[in-house]
Coordinates of C-alpha atoms in Angstrom, one line a residue:
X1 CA 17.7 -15.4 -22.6
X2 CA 14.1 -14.4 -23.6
X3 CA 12.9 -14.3 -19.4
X4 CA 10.3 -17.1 -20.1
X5 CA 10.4 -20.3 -17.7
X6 CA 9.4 -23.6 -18.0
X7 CA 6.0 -22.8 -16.9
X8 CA 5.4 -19.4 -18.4
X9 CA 3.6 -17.7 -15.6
X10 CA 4.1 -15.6 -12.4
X11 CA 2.7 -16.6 -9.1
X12 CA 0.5 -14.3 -6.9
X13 CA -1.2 -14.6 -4.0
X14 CA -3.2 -12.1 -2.0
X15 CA -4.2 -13.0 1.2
X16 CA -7.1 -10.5 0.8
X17 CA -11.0 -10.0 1.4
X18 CA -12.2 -10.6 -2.7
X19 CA -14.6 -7.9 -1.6
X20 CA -11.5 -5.3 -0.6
X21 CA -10.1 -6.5 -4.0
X22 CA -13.1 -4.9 -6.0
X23 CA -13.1 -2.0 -4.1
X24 CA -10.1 -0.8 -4.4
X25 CA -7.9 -0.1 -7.8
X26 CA -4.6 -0.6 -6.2
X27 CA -3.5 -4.0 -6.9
X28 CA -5.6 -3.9 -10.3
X29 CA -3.2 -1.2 -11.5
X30 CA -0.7 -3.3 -10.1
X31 CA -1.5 -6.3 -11.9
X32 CA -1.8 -4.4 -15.2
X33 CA 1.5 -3.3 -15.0
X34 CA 2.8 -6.9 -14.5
X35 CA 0.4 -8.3 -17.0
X36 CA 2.0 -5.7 -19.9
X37 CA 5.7 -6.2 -19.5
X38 CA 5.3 -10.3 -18.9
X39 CA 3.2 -10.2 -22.3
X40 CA 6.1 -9.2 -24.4
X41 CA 7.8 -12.4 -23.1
X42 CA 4.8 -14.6 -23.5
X43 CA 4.2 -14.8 -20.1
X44 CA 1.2 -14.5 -17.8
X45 CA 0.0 -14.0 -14.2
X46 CA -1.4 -16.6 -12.1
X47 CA -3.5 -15.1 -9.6
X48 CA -4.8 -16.7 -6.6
X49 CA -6.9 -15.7 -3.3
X50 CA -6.6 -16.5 -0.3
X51 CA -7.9 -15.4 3.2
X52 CA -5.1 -16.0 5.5
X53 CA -0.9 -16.9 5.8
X54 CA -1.4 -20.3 6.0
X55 CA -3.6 -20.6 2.8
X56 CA -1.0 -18.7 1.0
X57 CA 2.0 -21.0 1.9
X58 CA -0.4 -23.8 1.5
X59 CA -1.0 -22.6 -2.9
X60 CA 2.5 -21.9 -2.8
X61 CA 3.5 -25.7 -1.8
X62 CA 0.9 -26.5 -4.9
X63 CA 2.7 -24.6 -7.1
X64 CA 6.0 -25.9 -6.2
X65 CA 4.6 -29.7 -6.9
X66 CA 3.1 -29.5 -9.9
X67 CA 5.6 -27.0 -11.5
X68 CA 2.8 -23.9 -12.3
X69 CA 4.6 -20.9 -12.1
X70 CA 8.5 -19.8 -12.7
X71 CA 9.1 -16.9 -10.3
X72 CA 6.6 -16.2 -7.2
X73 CA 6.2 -12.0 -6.6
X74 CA 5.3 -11.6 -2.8
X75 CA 3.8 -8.4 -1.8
X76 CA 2.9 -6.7 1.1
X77 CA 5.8 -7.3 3.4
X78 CA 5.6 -8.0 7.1
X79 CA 7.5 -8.4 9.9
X80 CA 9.1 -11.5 10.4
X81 CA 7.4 -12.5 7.4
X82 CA 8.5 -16.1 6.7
X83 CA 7.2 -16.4 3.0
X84 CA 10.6 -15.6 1.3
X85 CA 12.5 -18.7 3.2
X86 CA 9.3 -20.9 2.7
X87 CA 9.7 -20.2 -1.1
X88 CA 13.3 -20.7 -0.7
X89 CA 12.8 -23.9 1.3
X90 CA 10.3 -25.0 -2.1
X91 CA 12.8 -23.8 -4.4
X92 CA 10.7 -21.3 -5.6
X93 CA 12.5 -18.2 -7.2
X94 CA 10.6 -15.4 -5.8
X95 CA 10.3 -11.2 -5.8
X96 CA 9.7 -9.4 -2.9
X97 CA 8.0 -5.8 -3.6
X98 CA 7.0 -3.2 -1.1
X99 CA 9.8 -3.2 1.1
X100 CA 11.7 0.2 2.2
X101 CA 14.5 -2.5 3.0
X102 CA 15.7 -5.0 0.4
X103 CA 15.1 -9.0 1.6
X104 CA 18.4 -10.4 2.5
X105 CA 18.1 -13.6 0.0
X106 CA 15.6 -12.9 -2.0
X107 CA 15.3 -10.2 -4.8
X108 CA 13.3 -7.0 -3.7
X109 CA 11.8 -4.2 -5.5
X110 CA 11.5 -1.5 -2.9
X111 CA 9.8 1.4 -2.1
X112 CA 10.5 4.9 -0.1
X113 CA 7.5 4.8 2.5
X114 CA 8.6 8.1 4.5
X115 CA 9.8 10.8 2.4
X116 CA 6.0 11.2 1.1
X117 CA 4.6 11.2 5.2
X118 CA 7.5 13.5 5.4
X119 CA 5.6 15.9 2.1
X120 CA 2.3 15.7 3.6
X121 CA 2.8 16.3 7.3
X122 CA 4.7 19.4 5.8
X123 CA 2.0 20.9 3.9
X124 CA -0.3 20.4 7.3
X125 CA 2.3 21.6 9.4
X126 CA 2.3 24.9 6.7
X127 CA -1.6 24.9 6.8
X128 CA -1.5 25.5 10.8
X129 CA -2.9 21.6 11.9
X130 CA -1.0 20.7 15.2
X131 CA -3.8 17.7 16.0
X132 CA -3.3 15.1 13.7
X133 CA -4.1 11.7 13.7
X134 CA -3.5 8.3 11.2
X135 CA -5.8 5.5 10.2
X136 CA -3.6 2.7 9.3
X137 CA -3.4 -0.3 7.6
X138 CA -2.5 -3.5 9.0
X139 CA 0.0 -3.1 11.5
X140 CA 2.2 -5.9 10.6
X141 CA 2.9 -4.9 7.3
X142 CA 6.3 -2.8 7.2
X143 CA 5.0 -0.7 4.9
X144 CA 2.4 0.3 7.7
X145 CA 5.4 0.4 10.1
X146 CA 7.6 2.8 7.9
X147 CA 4.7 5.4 7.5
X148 CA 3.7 5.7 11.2
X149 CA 8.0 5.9 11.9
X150 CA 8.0 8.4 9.6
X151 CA 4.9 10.3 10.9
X152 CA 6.1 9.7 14.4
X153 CA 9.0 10.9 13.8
X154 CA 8.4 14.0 12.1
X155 CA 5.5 15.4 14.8
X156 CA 8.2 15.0 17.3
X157 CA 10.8 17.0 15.6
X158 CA 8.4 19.5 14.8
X159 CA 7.7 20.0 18.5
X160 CA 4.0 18.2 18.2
X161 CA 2.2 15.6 20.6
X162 CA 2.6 12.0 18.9
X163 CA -0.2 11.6 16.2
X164 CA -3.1 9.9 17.1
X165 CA -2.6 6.3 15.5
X166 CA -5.7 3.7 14.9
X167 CA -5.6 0.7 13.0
X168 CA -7.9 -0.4 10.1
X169 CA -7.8 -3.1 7.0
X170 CA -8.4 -0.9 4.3
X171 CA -12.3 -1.2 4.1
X172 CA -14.7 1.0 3.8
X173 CA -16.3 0.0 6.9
X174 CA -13.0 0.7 9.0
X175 CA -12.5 4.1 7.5
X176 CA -15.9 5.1 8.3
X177 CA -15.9 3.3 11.9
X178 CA -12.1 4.8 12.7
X179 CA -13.1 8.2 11.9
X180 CA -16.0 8.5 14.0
X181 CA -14.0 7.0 16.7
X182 CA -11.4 9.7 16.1
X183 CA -14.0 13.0 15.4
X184 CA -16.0 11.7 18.6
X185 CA -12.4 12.4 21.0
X186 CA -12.5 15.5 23.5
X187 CA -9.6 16.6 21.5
X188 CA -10.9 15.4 17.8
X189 CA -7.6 15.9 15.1
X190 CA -7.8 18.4 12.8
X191 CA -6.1 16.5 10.0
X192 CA -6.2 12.9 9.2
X193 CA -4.3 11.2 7.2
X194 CA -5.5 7.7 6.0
X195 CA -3.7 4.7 4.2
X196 CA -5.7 4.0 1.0
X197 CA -7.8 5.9 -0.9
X198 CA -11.2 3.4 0.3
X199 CA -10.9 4.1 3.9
X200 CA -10.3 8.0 3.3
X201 CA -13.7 8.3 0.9
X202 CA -15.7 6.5 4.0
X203 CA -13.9 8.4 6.4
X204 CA -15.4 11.6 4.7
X205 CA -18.7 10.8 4.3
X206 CA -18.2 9.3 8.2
X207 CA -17.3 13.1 8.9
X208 CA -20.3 14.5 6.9
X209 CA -22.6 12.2 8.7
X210 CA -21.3 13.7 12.1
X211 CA -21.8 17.2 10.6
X212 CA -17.9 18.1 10.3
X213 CA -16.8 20.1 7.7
X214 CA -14.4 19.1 5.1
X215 CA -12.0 21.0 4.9
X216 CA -13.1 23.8 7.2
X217 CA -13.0 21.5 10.4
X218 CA -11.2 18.4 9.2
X219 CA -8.5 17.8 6.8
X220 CA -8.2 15.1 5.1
X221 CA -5.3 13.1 3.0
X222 CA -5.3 9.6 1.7
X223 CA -2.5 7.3 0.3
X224 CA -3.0 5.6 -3.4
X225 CA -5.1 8.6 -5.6
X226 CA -7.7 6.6 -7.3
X227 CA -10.9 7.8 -9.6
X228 CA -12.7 7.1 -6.0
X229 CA -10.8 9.9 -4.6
X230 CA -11.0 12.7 -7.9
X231 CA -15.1 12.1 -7.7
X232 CA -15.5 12.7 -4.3
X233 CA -17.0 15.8 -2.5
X234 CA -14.9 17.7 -1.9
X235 CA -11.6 15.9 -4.0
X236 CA -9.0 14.2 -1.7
X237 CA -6.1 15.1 -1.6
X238 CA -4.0 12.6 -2.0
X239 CA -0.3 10.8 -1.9
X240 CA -0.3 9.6 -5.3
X241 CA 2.3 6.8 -6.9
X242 CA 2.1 5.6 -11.1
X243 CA 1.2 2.3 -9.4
X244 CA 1.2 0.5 -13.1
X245 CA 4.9 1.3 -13.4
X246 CA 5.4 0.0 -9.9
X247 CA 3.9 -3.3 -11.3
X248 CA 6.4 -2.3 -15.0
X249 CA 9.2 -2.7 -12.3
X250 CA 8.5 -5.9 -10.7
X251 CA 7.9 -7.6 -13.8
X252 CA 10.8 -6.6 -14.5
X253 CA 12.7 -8.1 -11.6
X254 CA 10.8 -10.9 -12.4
X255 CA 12.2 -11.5 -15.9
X256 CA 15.5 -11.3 -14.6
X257 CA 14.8 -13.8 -12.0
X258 CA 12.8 -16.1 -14.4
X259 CA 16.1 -16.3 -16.7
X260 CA 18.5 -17.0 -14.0
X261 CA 20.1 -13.3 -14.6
X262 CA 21.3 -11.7 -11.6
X263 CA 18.0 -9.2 -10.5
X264 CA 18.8 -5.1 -10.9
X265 CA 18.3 -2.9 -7.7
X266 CA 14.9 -1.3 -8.4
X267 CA 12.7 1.1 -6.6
X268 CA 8.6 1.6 -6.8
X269 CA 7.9 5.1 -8.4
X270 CA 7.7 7.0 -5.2
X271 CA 4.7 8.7 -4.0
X272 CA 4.1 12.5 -4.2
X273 CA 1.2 15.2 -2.6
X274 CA -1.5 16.1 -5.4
X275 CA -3.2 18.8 -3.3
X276 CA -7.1 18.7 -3.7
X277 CA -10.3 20.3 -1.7
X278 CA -10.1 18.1 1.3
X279 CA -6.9 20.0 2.9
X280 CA -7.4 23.4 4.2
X281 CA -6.3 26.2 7.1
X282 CA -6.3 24.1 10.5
X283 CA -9.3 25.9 12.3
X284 CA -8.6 28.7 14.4
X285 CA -9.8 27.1 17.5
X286 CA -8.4 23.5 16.2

């Protein structure tokens, strides 16, 4: 079988500020990577966006009535997320991606969350930072969830204070607001590490705006690398994942699932350190 359904097009929906959506290149990549595998099969992405849960499951029950799209890819993962059993319940073939853990009934591409906090807290742990501190995503998400486990975790095991953890929704405006919060502590961190690449670029020019020094006084790392973070002053350094063959993968999983073929295990390229400017020598009285 050729992959194509009925309909010829993949659902998704991301319950997501369209101004977030401009700013930052992840799901673009994402999308791209979708868009270029599905094309060889003459088929295409139907792309919808919503504000909330309920909006989303509300497009989904449209779809489902008036036949629109073959296979439904569900990203960003949360817990007790009840969008794979709604789709279920519509008869919906779906894709879950994002997950460290695979769906029980529904098809998942996943994707190792801590082994990369585990590669970045290690080069800050080799750089002398013992103050460190995470602006998160959403804190639902399980994606969020794995990363702060796995930064958790590995402060404790190296004999460190629990990271300082505050939670933001990838804008600009939380990245800059967060980081003030954090530089404006008695005991301000000497490393941050952020969770996309928009909240780490405001966070730096939150930090220049306070008069700390980047990397002298504050390190810096964000998650997603992104032309954002290469242009900035100094570069981020930054956890970096080939995000369009992440998108390669689901499509892939979504071809399989489109032709009634049982769906491969698949992972999301994982993410790796691409040291730049913003990381440096903790300060000596950090």
């Amino acid at each position: 079988m050729d992959g194509r359904g009925a309909a010829g097009a993949v659902g998704l929906v991301l319950a997501r500020q369209r101004r977030l959506l401009g700013a930052e290149p992840f799901f673009m990549e994402f999308i791209a990577g979708i868009e270029e595998r599905l094309a060889e099969n003459d088929m295409s992405v139907l792309l919808h966006l919503v504000t909330g849960r309920e909006a989303e499951l509300a497009a989904y029950r449209r779809w489902a009535e008036r036949h629109l799209v073959d296979v439904v890819v569900v990203v960003n993962p949360a817990e007790g997320d009840e969008r794979p059993a709604a789709l279920r319940g519509l008869g919906l073939p779906a894709v879950v991606a994002g997950t460290p853990d695979p769906d029980p009934g529904t098809p998942t591409v996943r994707a190792d969350q801590a082994s990369p906090v585990r590669e970045a807290l290690a080069r800050l742990l080799d750089l002398g930072h013992r103050d460190i501190a995470r602006v998160t995503g959403p804190e639902e998400l399980i994606h969020t969830r794995a990363r702060t486990e796995a930064l958790v975790d590995g402060c404790r095991a190296a004999g460190l204070a629990d990271p300082v953890l505050v939670e933001g929704d990838y804008s600009a405006e939380a990245g800059a607001r967060l980081t003030g919060e954090l530089l404006g502590r008695a005991d301000p961190p000497t490393a941050i590490l952020y969770d996309n690449d928009v909240m780490a670029v405001a966070g730096l020019d939150a930090a220049r705006s306070l008069g700390v020094p980047v990397p002298d006084r504050l390190s810096m790392v964000a998650w997603d690398d992104s032309t954002l973070c290469r242009l900035a002053t100094p570069a981020l350094t930054t956890m970096s994942v080939d995000v369009y063959q992440y998108g390669v993968s689901v499509a892939e999983s979504v071809l399989e699932r489109a032709s009634g073929l049982p769906v491969a295990e698949r992972w999301s390229p994982t993410a790796h350190l691409v040291q730049r400017d913003s990381t440096g020598p903790a300060p000596l009285d950090g």
